Coordinates of C-alpha atoms in Angstrom, one line a residue:
M209 CA -48.6 39.3 -0.1
S210 CA -45.8 41.7 -1.2
S211 CA -46.0 44.5 -3.7
S212 CA -44.1 42.5 -6.3
D213 CA -46.6 39.6 -5.9
M214 CA -49.5 42.0 -6.6
H215 CA -47.7 43.4 -9.7
K216 CA -47.2 39.9 -11.1
N217 CA -50.7 38.8 -10.3
P218 CA -52.9 41.9 -10.0
D219 CA -56.2 40.0 -10.3
S220 CA -55.6 38.5 -6.8
F221 CA -55.8 41.9 -5.1
G222 CA -56.0 45.1 -7.0
L223 CA -58.1 44.1 -10.0
A224 CA -60.8 42.6 -7.8
A225 CA -61.1 45.9 -6.0
D226 CA -61.1 47.8 -9.3
R227 CA -64.0 45.6 -10.5
H228 CA -65.9 46.8 -7.5
L229 CA -65.0 50.4 -8.3
E230 CA -66.4 50.1 -11.8
T231 CA -69.5 48.5 -10.4
A232 CA -69.9 51.2 -7.8
S233 CA -69.5 53.9 -10.4
S234 CA -72.4 52.5 -12.3
V235 CA -74.7 52.1 -9.3
S236 CA -77.5 54.7 -9.3
W237 CA -77.3 55.1 -5.5
E238 CA -81.1 55.3 -5.5
N239 CA -83.6 52.7 -4.5
S240 CA -86.3 51.5 -6.9
P241 CA -88.5 54.4 -8.1
K242 CA -91.5 52.0 -7.8
E243 CA -91.3 52.1 -4.0
P244 CA -93.0 54.9 -2.0
F245 CA -90.9 58.0 -1.3
V246 CA -90.9 57.5 2.5
T247 CA -89.7 53.9 2.1
R248 CA -86.9 55.0 -0.3
F249 CA -86.0 57.8 2.1
I250 CA -85.7 55.5 5.1
D251 CA -83.9 52.8 3.1
S252 CA -81.3 55.3 1.9
F253 CA -79.8 55.5 5.4
K254 CA -79.2 51.7 5.5
P255 CA -75.6 50.5 5.1
Y256 CA -74.4 49.9 1.6
Q257 CA -73.8 46.2 1.0
L258 CA -70.5 45.4 -0.6
E259 CA -70.4 42.5 -3.0
D260 CA -68.1 39.6 -2.1
D261 CA -65.2 39.9 -4.6
G262 CA -63.7 36.5 -3.5
V263 CA -60.5 38.0 -2.2
D264 CA -59.0 36.3 0.9
T265 CA -57.8 39.0 3.3
S266 CA -56.8 36.7 6.1
H267 CA -53.2 36.5 5.1
M268 CA -52.8 40.2 4.4
T269 CA -50.8 42.6 6.5
E270 CA -52.6 45.5 8.2
M271 CA -51.2 47.8 5.5
E272 CA -52.4 45.6 2.7
K273 CA -55.9 45.4 4.3
S274 CA -55.9 49.2 4.6
I275 CA -55.0 49.7 0.9
Y276 CA -57.6 47.1 -0.2
A277 CA -60.3 48.7 1.9
T278 CA -59.7 52.2 0.5
A279 CA -59.9 50.8 -3.0
R280 CA -63.3 49.2 -2.3
H281 CA -64.8 52.1 -0.3
P282 CA -68.3 52.6 -1.8
L283 CA -68.5 56.4 -2.0
A284 CA -70.9 57.5 -4.8
R285 CA -69.1 58.3 -8.0
R286 CA -71.6 61.0 -9.1
L287 CA -69.4 64.1 -9.7
K288 CA -69.1 65.1 -13.3
S289 CA -66.3 66.9 -15.1
R290 CA -68.0 70.2 -14.8
H291 CA -68.2 69.9 -11.1
L292 CA -64.5 69.1 -10.8
Q293 CA -63.6 72.0 -13.1
M294 CA -65.4 74.5 -11.0
I295 CA -64.2 73.1 -7.7
A296 CA -60.7 73.4 -9.0
I297 CA -61.2 77.0 -10.3
G298 CA -63.3 78.6 -7.5
G299 CA -64.1 76.0 -4.9
A300 CA -62.0 77.5 -2.1
I301 CA -62.2 81.2 -3.0
G302 CA -63.5 82.6 0.3
T303 CA -62.9 85.0 3.1
G304 CA -59.2 84.3 2.9
L305 CA -59.1 86.2 -0.4
F306 CA -61.9 88.7 0.1
V307 CA -61.1 89.6 3.7
G308 CA -57.9 88.0 4.8
S309 CA -55.9 89.6 2.0
G310 CA -56.4 92.9 3.8
Y311 CA -54.7 91.7 6.9
A312 CA -51.8 90.4 4.8
L313 CA -51.6 93.8 3.1
F314 CA -51.2 95.4 6.5
L315 CA -48.6 93.0 7.7
G316 CA -46.3 92.9 4.7
G317 CA -47.3 95.8 2.5
P318 CA -48.2 95.2 -1.2
A319 CA -44.8 93.7 -2.1
G320 CA -44.6 91.5 1.0
Q321 CA -48.0 90.2 0.3
L322 CA -47.2 89.5 -3.3
I323 CA -44.0 87.7 -2.5
A324 CA -45.8 85.5 0.0
Y325 CA -48.6 84.7 -2.5
I326 CA -46.0 83.8 -5.2
L327 CA -44.1 81.5 -2.9
V328 CA -47.1 79.7 -1.5
G329 CA -48.8 79.7 -4.9
F330 CA -45.8 78.1 -6.6
S331 CA -45.5 75.5 -3.9
L332 CA -49.2 74.7 -4.2
Y333 CA -48.9 74.4 -8.0
C334 CA -46.3 71.7 -7.4
V335 CA -48.6 70.1 -4.7
V336 CA -51.6 69.9 -7.0
N337 CA -49.7 68.5 -9.9
A338 CA -48.2 65.9 -7.7
L339 CA -51.6 65.1 -6.2
G340 CA -53.1 65.0 -9.7
E341 CA -50.7 62.3 -10.8
L342 CA -51.3 60.2 -7.8
S343 CA -55.1 60.6 -7.7
V344 CA -55.5 59.7 -11.3
Q345 CA -53.3 56.6 -10.8
F346 CA -55.1 55.6 -7.5
P347 CA -58.6 57.1 -7.3
V348 CA -59.2 55.6 -3.8
S349 CA -61.3 56.8 -0.9
G350 CA -59.6 59.7 0.9
S351 CA -57.1 60.4 -1.9
F352 CA -54.0 61.9 -0.3
N353 CA -55.2 61.0 3.2
A354 CA -54.8 57.3 2.2
F355 CA -51.5 58.0 0.4
F356 CA -49.8 59.3 3.5
A357 CA -50.0 55.9 5.2
R358 CA -49.3 54.0 1.9
F359 CA -46.2 55.9 0.8
I360 CA -44.7 57.1 4.1
E361 CA -46.0 55.1 7.1
P362 CA -49.3 54.6 9.0
S363 CA -48.5 56.8 12.0
W364 CA -47.7 59.7 9.8
G365 CA -50.8 59.0 7.8
F366 CA -53.0 59.0 10.9
T367 CA -51.3 62.2 12.2
I368 CA -51.6 64.3 9.1
G369 CA -55.0 62.9 8.2
L370 CA -56.3 63.8 11.7
M371 CA -54.8 67.3 11.6
Y372 CA -56.3 67.9 8.2
A373 CA -59.7 66.8 9.4
L374 CA -59.4 69.0 12.4
T375 CA -58.7 72.0 10.1
W376 CA -62.0 71.5 8.4
L377 CA -63.8 70.6 11.6
I378 CA -62.8 73.9 13.2
S379 CA -63.4 75.8 10.0
F380 CA -67.1 74.8 9.9
P381 CA -68.3 76.6 13.1
S382 CA -65.9 79.5 12.2
E383 CA -67.6 80.0 8.9
L384 CA -71.0 79.9 10.6
V385 CA -69.9 82.8 12.8
A386 CA -68.5 84.6 9.7
C387 CA -72.0 84.3 8.1
S388 CA -73.7 85.9 11.1
L389 CA -71.1 88.7 11.1
T390 CA -71.5 89.3 7.4
I391 CA -75.3 89.6 7.7
Q392 CA -74.7 92.3 10.4
Y393 CA -73.4 94.6 7.6
W394 CA -77.1 95.1 6.9
N395 CA -78.9 94.2 10.1
Q396 CA -77.5 94.4 13.7
S397 CA -80.8 94.1 15.5
V398 CA -81.2 90.3 15.1
N399 CA -79.4 88.0 17.5
P400 CA -76.4 86.5 15.7
A401 CA -77.4 83.0 16.9
V402 CA -80.4 83.2 14.6
W403 CA -78.2 83.6 11.5
V404 CA -75.9 80.9 12.7
A405 CA -78.9 78.5 13.0
I406 CA -80.2 79.4 9.5
F407 CA -76.9 78.8 7.8
Y408 CA -76.2 75.7 9.9
V409 CA -79.4 74.1 8.7
L410 CA -78.7 75.2 5.1
I411 CA -75.1 73.7 5.0
C412 CA -76.1 70.5 6.8
G413 CA -79.0 70.1 4.5
I414 CA -76.8 70.5 1.4
N415 CA -74.5 67.8 2.6
M416 CA -77.4 65.4 3.3
F417 CA -77.9 65.2 -0.5
G418 CA -74.5 63.5 -0.7
V419 CA -71.7 64.4 -3.1
I420 CA -74.1 65.5 -5.8
G421 CA -75.5 68.2 -3.4
Y422 CA -72.0 69.4 -2.6
G423 CA -71.0 69.3 -6.3
E424 CA -74.0 71.2 -7.6
V425 CA -73.9 73.9 -4.9
E426 CA -70.2 74.4 -5.4
F427 CA -70.7 74.6 -9.1
A428 CA -73.2 77.4 -8.8
L429 CA -71.4 79.3 -6.0
S430 CA -68.0 79.0 -7.8
I431 CA -69.4 80.6 -10.9
I432 CA -70.6 83.6 -8.9
K433 CA -67.3 83.9 -7.1
V434 CA -65.2 83.6 -10.3
L435 CA -67.4 86.2 -12.0
A436 CA -67.0 88.5 -9.0
V437 CA -63.2 88.3 -8.9
I438 CA -63.0 88.8 -12.7
G439 CA -65.3 91.8 -12.4
F440 CA -63.3 93.3 -9.6
I441 CA -60.1 92.9 -11.6
I442 CA -61.6 94.8 -14.5
L443 CA -63.0 97.4 -12.2
G444 CA -59.7 97.7 -10.3
V445 CA -57.7 98.3 -13.5
C446 CA -60.2 101.0 -14.4
I447 CA -59.9 102.7 -10.9
I448 CA -56.1 102.5 -11.1
C449 CA -56.2 104.3 -14.5
G450 CA -58.4 107.1 -13.1
V451 CA -62.0 106.1 -13.1
G452 CA -63.2 107.1 -9.7
D453 CA -63.2 110.0 -7.2
Q454 CA -59.4 109.6 -6.5
G455 CA -58.4 110.2 -10.1
Y456 CA -55.3 108.4 -11.5
I457 CA -53.7 106.2 -8.9
G458 CA -51.1 104.1 -10.7
G459 CA -48.5 102.7 -8.3
K460 CA -48.3 105.6 -5.9
Y461 CA -49.1 103.4 -2.9
W462 CA -46.0 101.3 -3.7
H463 CA -43.9 104.4 -3.0
N464 CA -46.0 106.1 -0.3
P465 CA -46.4 104.5 2.3
G466 CA -44.1 102.0 0.5
A467 CA -43.9 98.5 -0.9
F468 CA -43.0 96.7 2.3
N469 CA -44.2 96.9 5.9
H470 CA -42.4 95.3 8.9
G471 CA -39.5 94.2 6.6
F472 CA -38.7 90.4 6.4
K473 CA -40.9 89.7 9.4
G474 CA -43.8 91.2 7.5
V475 CA -43.3 88.9 4.5
C476 CA -43.1 85.8 6.8
S477 CA -46.3 87.0 8.6
C478 CA -48.1 86.9 5.3
F479 CA -47.6 83.2 4.8
I480 CA -50.3 82.1 7.2
T481 CA -52.8 84.4 5.6
A482 CA -51.8 83.1 2.2
A483 CA -52.2 79.5 3.5
F484 CA -55.8 80.3 4.6
S485 CA -56.4 82.0 1.2
F486 CA -55.2 79.0 -0.7
G487 CA -56.8 76.5 1.7
G488 CA -59.0 73.9 0.1
I489 CA -57.0 73.9 -3.2
E490 CA -56.4 70.2 -2.6
L491 CA -60.1 69.4 -2.4
V492 CA -60.2 68.7 -6.2
A493 CA -58.2 65.5 -5.5
L494 CA -60.4 64.5 -2.6
A495 CA -63.4 64.8 -4.9
A496 CA -61.7 62.7 -7.5
S497 CA -62.6 59.5 -5.7
E498 CA -66.3 60.4 -6.2
T499 CA -65.9 61.3 -9.8
A500 CA -67.2 59.0 -12.6
N501 CA -64.1 59.3 -14.8
P502 CA -61.1 60.7 -12.8
R503 CA -58.7 59.8 -15.6
K504 CA -60.3 62.4 -18.0
S505 CA -61.6 65.0 -15.6
L506 CA -58.9 65.3 -13.0
P507 CA -55.9 66.2 -15.3
K508 CA -58.0 69.1 -16.7
A509 CA -59.0 70.2 -13.3
T510 CA -55.4 70.1 -12.1
K511 CA -54.3 72.3 -14.9
Q512 CA -56.9 74.9 -14.0
V513 CA -55.1 75.5 -10.7
F514 CA -52.4 77.3 -12.6
W515 CA -54.9 79.9 -13.8
R516 CA -56.6 80.1 -10.4
I517 CA -53.3 80.9 -8.7
T518 CA -52.2 83.4 -11.4
V519 CA -55.4 85.2 -11.9
F520 CA -57.4 85.0 -8.7
Y521 CA -54.5 85.5 -6.3
L522 CA -51.5 87.1 -7.9
V523 CA -53.3 89.6 -10.2
T524 CA -55.8 90.4 -7.5
S525 CA -52.9 90.9 -5.0
V526 CA -51.2 93.4 -7.3
I527 CA -54.5 95.3 -7.9
I528 CA -55.3 95.5 -4.2
G529 CA -51.8 96.7 -3.5
C530 CA -52.3 99.5 -6.0
L531 CA -55.8 100.5 -4.7
V532 CA -55.4 100.3 -0.9
P533 CA -52.3 101.6 1.1
Y534 CA -51.2 99.3 3.9
D535 CA -51.7 102.0 6.5
N536 CA -55.4 102.4 5.7
D537 CA -57.2 102.5 9.1
S538 CA -60.1 100.4 7.8
L539 CA -57.8 97.3 7.3
L540 CA -57.7 96.7 11.1
N541 CA -60.0 99.1 12.8
S542 CA -63.3 98.4 11.0
D543 CA -66.4 97.4 13.0
S544 CA -66.9 94.3 10.8
Q545 CA -64.9 91.9 8.7
V546 CA -66.8 93.2 5.6
N547 CA -65.6 96.8 6.1
S548 CA -62.1 95.5 6.5
S549 CA -62.2 93.8 3.1
P550 CA -59.7 95.5 0.7
F551 CA -62.2 94.9 -2.0
V552 CA -64.9 97.0 -0.2
I553 CA -62.4 99.6 0.8
A554 CA -61.2 100.1 -2.8
I555 CA -64.7 100.4 -4.1
R556 CA -65.8 102.9 -1.4
S557 CA -62.7 105.0 -1.9
A558 CA -63.6 105.2 -5.6
G559 CA -67.0 106.7 -4.6
I560 CA -69.0 103.8 -6.1
K561 CA -72.3 103.5 -4.2
V562 CA -74.0 100.2 -4.8
L563 CA -71.0 97.9 -5.3
P564 CA -70.1 97.5 -1.6
D565 CA -73.4 95.9 -0.9
I566 CA -72.9 93.6 -3.9
M567 CA -69.4 92.7 -2.7
N568 CA -70.9 91.9 0.7
V569 CA -73.3 89.4 -1.0
V570 CA -70.3 87.8 -2.7
I571 CA -68.4 87.5 0.6
L572 CA -71.5 85.9 2.1
I573 CA -71.7 83.4 -0.8
S574 CA -68.0 82.7 -0.3
V575 CA -68.4 82.0 3.4
V576 CA -71.3 79.6 2.7
S577 CA -69.1 77.9 0.1
V578 CA -66.2 77.4 2.5
G579 CA -68.6 76.1 5.2
N580 CA -70.0 73.7 2.7
S581 CA -66.5 72.5 1.7
S582 CA -65.6 72.2 5.4
V583 CA -68.3 69.6 6.0
Y584 CA -67.3 67.8 2.8
G585 CA -63.6 67.8 3.4
C586 CA -63.8 66.8 7.0
S587 CA -66.4 64.0 6.5
R588 CA -64.4 62.4 3.7
T589 CA -61.2 62.6 5.6
L590 CA -62.7 61.0 8.7
A591 CA -64.3 58.3 6.7
S592 CA -61.0 57.5 4.9
L593 CA -59.2 57.3 8.2
A594 CA -61.8 54.9 9.5
V595 CA -61.6 52.7 6.4
Q596 CA -57.8 52.5 6.8
G597 CA -58.4 51.2 10.3
L598 CA -57.0 54.4 11.9
L599 CA -60.3 55.5 13.4
P600 CA -63.2 53.3 14.7
K601 CA -64.9 51.4 11.9
S602 CA -68.3 53.0 12.6
V603 CA -66.9 56.4 11.5
G604 CA -66.5 55.0 7.9
Y605 CA -70.2 54.0 7.7
I606 CA -71.5 54.5 4.1
D607 CA -75.2 54.5 3.4
R608 CA -77.0 53.4 0.2
K609 CA -76.7 56.9 -1.3
G610 CA -73.0 56.7 -0.9
R611 CA -72.8 59.2 2.0
P612 CA -70.3 58.8 4.8
L613 CA -73.2 59.4 7.2
V614 CA -71.5 59.0 10.6
A615 CA -68.6 61.3 9.5
V616 CA -71.0 63.9 8.3
M617 CA -72.9 63.8 11.6
I618 CA -69.7 64.2 13.6
T619 CA -68.8 67.3 11.5
N620 CA -72.4 68.7 11.9
I621 CA -72.3 68.2 15.7
F622 CA -69.0 70.1 16.0
G623 CA -70.6 72.8 13.9
L624 CA -72.8 73.6 16.9
L625 CA -69.8 75.5 18.3
G626 CA -70.9 78.2 15.9
F627 CA -73.5 79.3 18.4
L628 CA -70.7 80.9 20.3
A629 CA -71.5 83.8 18.0
A630 CA -74.3 84.6 20.4
D631 CA -71.6 85.4 23.0
A632 CA -69.5 88.0 21.2
K633 CA -67.5 88.5 24.5
H634 CA -65.9 85.1 24.3
Q635 CA -66.0 84.0 20.7
S636 CA -62.7 85.8 19.7
N637 CA -60.6 84.0 22.3
V638 CA -62.3 80.6 21.7
F639 CA -61.7 80.6 17.9
T640 CA -58.2 82.1 18.2
W641 CA -57.2 79.0 20.3
L642 CA -59.1 76.6 18.1
F643 CA -57.4 77.9 15.0
S644 CA -54.0 77.6 16.8
I645 CA -54.6 73.8 16.8
C646 CA -54.4 73.7 13.0
S647 CA -52.3 76.9 12.2
L648 CA -49.5 74.9 10.5
A649 CA -51.5 71.9 9.5
A650 CA -52.0 73.1 6.0
F651 CA -48.2 73.5 5.4
F652 CA -47.5 70.0 6.9
T653 CA -50.3 68.5 4.7
W654 CA -49.0 70.1 1.5
A655 CA -45.3 69.2 2.3
S656 CA -46.4 65.6 2.9
I657 CA -48.2 65.5 -0.4
C658 CA -44.9 66.5 -2.1
L659 CA -43.1 63.9 -0.1
I660 CA -45.5 61.0 -1.1
H661 CA -45.1 62.0 -4.8
I662 CA -41.3 61.9 -4.4
R663 CA -41.5 58.5 -2.8
F664 CA -43.9 57.2 -5.4
R665 CA -41.4 58.1 -8.2
M666 CA -38.5 56.6 -6.1
A667 CA -40.5 53.4 -5.6
L668 CA -41.1 53.1 -9.3
S669 CA -37.4 53.3 -9.9
A670 CA -36.6 50.9 -7.0
Q671 CA -39.0 48.3 -8.3
G672 CA -37.7 48.5 -11.8
R673 CA -40.7 50.3 -13.3
S674 CA -41.0 53.5 -15.2
T675 CA -43.4 56.5 -15.6
D676 CA -44.6 55.0 -18.9
E677 CA -47.3 53.2 -16.9
V678 CA -48.3 56.4 -15.1
I679 CA -51.6 57.6 -16.6
F680 CA -51.1 61.3 -15.9
T681 CA -47.7 62.6 -15.1
S682 CA -47.0 65.9 -13.3
P683 CA -45.6 68.5 -15.8
L684 CA -43.1 69.5 -13.2
G685 CA -42.1 65.9 -12.4
I686 CA -40.3 64.9 -9.3
Y687 CA -38.2 68.1 -9.3
G688 CA -41.4 70.2 -8.9
S689 CA -42.3 68.2 -5.8
I690 CA -38.8 68.5 -4.4
A691 CA -38.9 72.3 -4.9
G692 CA -42.4 72.5 -3.4
F693 CA -41.3 70.4 -0.4
I694 CA -38.3 72.6 0.3
I695 CA -40.3 75.9 0.0
L696 CA -43.0 74.6 2.4
I697 CA -40.4 73.4 5.0
L698 CA -38.7 76.9 4.8
I699 CA -42.1 78.5 5.3
I700 CA -42.8 76.4 8.4
I701 CA -39.4 77.4 9.8
G702 CA -40.3 81.0 9.1
Q703 CA -43.6 80.7 10.8
I704 CA -42.0 79.3 13.9
W705 CA -39.5 82.2 13.9
I706 CA -42.1 84.9 13.5
S707 CA -44.3 83.3 16.3
I708 CA -41.4 83.4 18.8
W709 CA -40.3 86.9 17.8
P710 CA -43.5 88.5 16.5
I711 CA -44.0 91.9 15.0
G712 CA -44.4 94.7 17.5
V713 CA -43.0 92.8 20.5
D714 CA -39.6 93.3 22.1
G715 CA -38.0 89.9 22.6
A716 CA -39.6 86.5 22.5
S717 CA -43.3 85.9 23.1
N718 CA -44.5 82.7 24.7
V719 CA -48.2 83.5 24.2
T720 CA -47.8 84.3 20.5
F721 CA -45.9 81.1 19.9
W722 CA -48.6 78.9 21.4
K723 CA -51.3 80.8 19.5
Q724 CA -49.6 80.4 16.2
C725 CA -47.7 77.1 16.5
L726 CA -49.8 75.0 18.9
S727 CA -50.3 72.5 16.0
L728 CA -46.5 71.7 16.0
P729 CA -46.3 70.1 19.4
L730 CA -49.8 68.6 19.0
L731 CA -48.7 67.0 15.7
L732 CA -45.6 65.4 17.4
V733 CA -47.7 64.2 20.4
I734 CA -50.3 62.5 18.1
W735 CA -47.6 60.9 16.0
A736 CA -45.6 59.6 19.0
S737 CA -48.8 58.4 20.8
F738 CA -50.0 56.5 17.7
K739 CA -46.6 54.8 17.2
T740 CA -46.5 53.9 20.9
Y741 CA -50.1 52.5 20.7
K742 CA -49.3 50.5 17.6
R743 CA -45.8 49.6 18.8
T744 CA -44.2 50.5 15.5
W745 CA -41.2 52.5 16.6
N746 CA -39.1 50.2 14.5
L747 CA -40.8 51.4 11.4
L748 CA -39.9 55.0 10.4
W749 CA -40.4 54.5 6.7
I750 CA -42.0 51.9 4.4
R751 CA -39.2 50.6 2.3
L752 CA -39.4 51.7 -1.3
V753 CA -39.4 48.1 -2.6
D754 CA -42.4 47.3 -0.3
I755 CA -44.6 50.2 -1.4
D756 CA -47.7 48.9 -3.2
L757 CA -47.9 50.5 -6.7
D758 CA -50.9 48.5 -8.0
S759 CA -53.8 48.3 -5.7
G760 CA -56.7 50.7 -6.4
R761 CA -55.8 51.4 -10.0
R762 CA -58.7 51.8 -12.4
E763 CA -56.8 50.1 -15.2
M764 CA -54.6 47.2 -14.3
D765 CA -53.3 46.1 -17.7
I766 CA -50.0 48.0 -17.8
E767 CA -49.2 47.3 -21.4
V768 CA -52.6 48.6 -22.5
I769 CA -51.9 51.8 -20.5
K770 CA -48.5 52.3 -22.1
Q771 CA -50.0 51.9 -25.5
E772 CA -52.8 54.3 -24.9
L773 CA -50.5 56.9 -23.4
A774 CA -48.1 56.5 -26.4
D775 CA -50.9 57.0 -28.8
E776 CA -52.1 60.1 -27.0
R777 CA -48.6 61.6 -27.0
A778 CA -48.1 60.8 -30.7
L779 CA -51.5 62.5 -31.5
L780 CA -50.5 65.5 -29.5
K781 CA -47.3 66.0 -31.4
L782 CA -49.3 66.3 -34.7
K783 CA -51.2 69.3 -33.3
P784 CA -50.1 72.9 -33.9
L785 CA -47.9 74.7 -31.3
W786 CA -50.8 76.8 -29.9
Y787 CA -52.8 73.7 -29.2
R788 CA -49.9 72.0 -27.4
V789 CA -49.3 75.1 -25.3
S790 CA -53.0 75.3 -24.5
N791 CA -53.1 71.6 -23.6
F792 CA -50.2 72.1 -21.2
F793 CA -51.9 74.8 -19.2
C794 CA -55.6 74.0 -19.8

């Protein structure tokens, strides 16, 4: 069945799957309340039974079966608009911002850090808008992880999806270690393994409540993190203007020791730190497949990313650059990650007593939040790959509460590596090499998202269709994705260069390259191995005319969609200018 056949007769394939999606979204995902609690609890782990929709899949190609399966994957649609809004605004604010920004400040100076954050931030604004357009159009299981195989080709989909899952898989035990190190700010007498165990049970327990557990916890934690950042911005402005022991600071640290450190290499070195700071910004699209009404909630959440990038990263970066000089010894030589936080350094330098402890609480909350997101992001990605037939089918097991149970358990088991915190002698080397596996994975994932959006728009044109049938269009259009793709590729090239000729080393460094770019050869090996296994070396790209533009859509009547979108645009034109500007950004 070709893509054109599906377009002519959508009920034969896509609409049947969409009927299932509508049914799944209305399922309570709970057993009958009349049954005893123990019975309901045990039954909740049993597999979800998909209804037979009457579609004959025997004549479908592997790609068509994969698309059909992701459209019918029974993840619970229990997230509400408020969950998605807070996940978009503060879901991934973590140690990358509160602690990692200090390392970026040391490497590139205040101007170098700001330039890196602007470039990565702009490229991610393009990424999220492209992802918003695709995820509203096709709210399928796995979101962009399913789109890679659909719009590029299956081998690339498997490779990037697996690398993305590995990123979160490695992040989980790392955040557990970070939790134990953060607690040591107050108490160093307790074995770190005790704190790892406590937070391990906490995060695993949260995710056993399914998507609603993740959503509610992220909603609460994100509010705290957002308030903390806003509070720091206000406090930072006050300190810069003279409130504090240092008196008026202004922009003196931009002159002495200077705006840049380590020149162009310093700027390039900030990109990886910026990537870890922005990491998780794409989770809002991954969560869309578990949202009751992605058409309404996802566009709003996508627009919030602009404010998150502008306020939480760029403004904060400027303030940190004004408050802390890049040659401050505490940025690198502190006895804990908390003491190396530029937020804590700035507050202490101002002579404020209690706030460092409060800031440490915020850092701890952020670490728990990122650990929670790690389990969510990894489990949903693994389940999506399994549904596409790219991993064993058992990994995609969904229970009656809509939880990808096996994928969650795999992530939880890998989290046991966090107990390496008990052996402080070896944990640094272990996690350095673990993170080298996924060092560039984020950039490849984001660049691939831009690429699938470009190919989606090109496929519309190649098949004689227009953006009039696209429910939500990226305000930056295809040109935003092209710009984002180019910037991200240049950043990858810059990272390879800086890893071969790193800062502070005369000549090339073999060790630094493998520590920072191990993900590059690993990515190529996985891609080549999968193509060899599937014997698909003759397929480098899916032809534009063969790309499926219909399966998995929530609304299949294209004429109705066009009319609804036209009515919405006409109504928007009648609104005052301030409302239209607000609607564009918010």
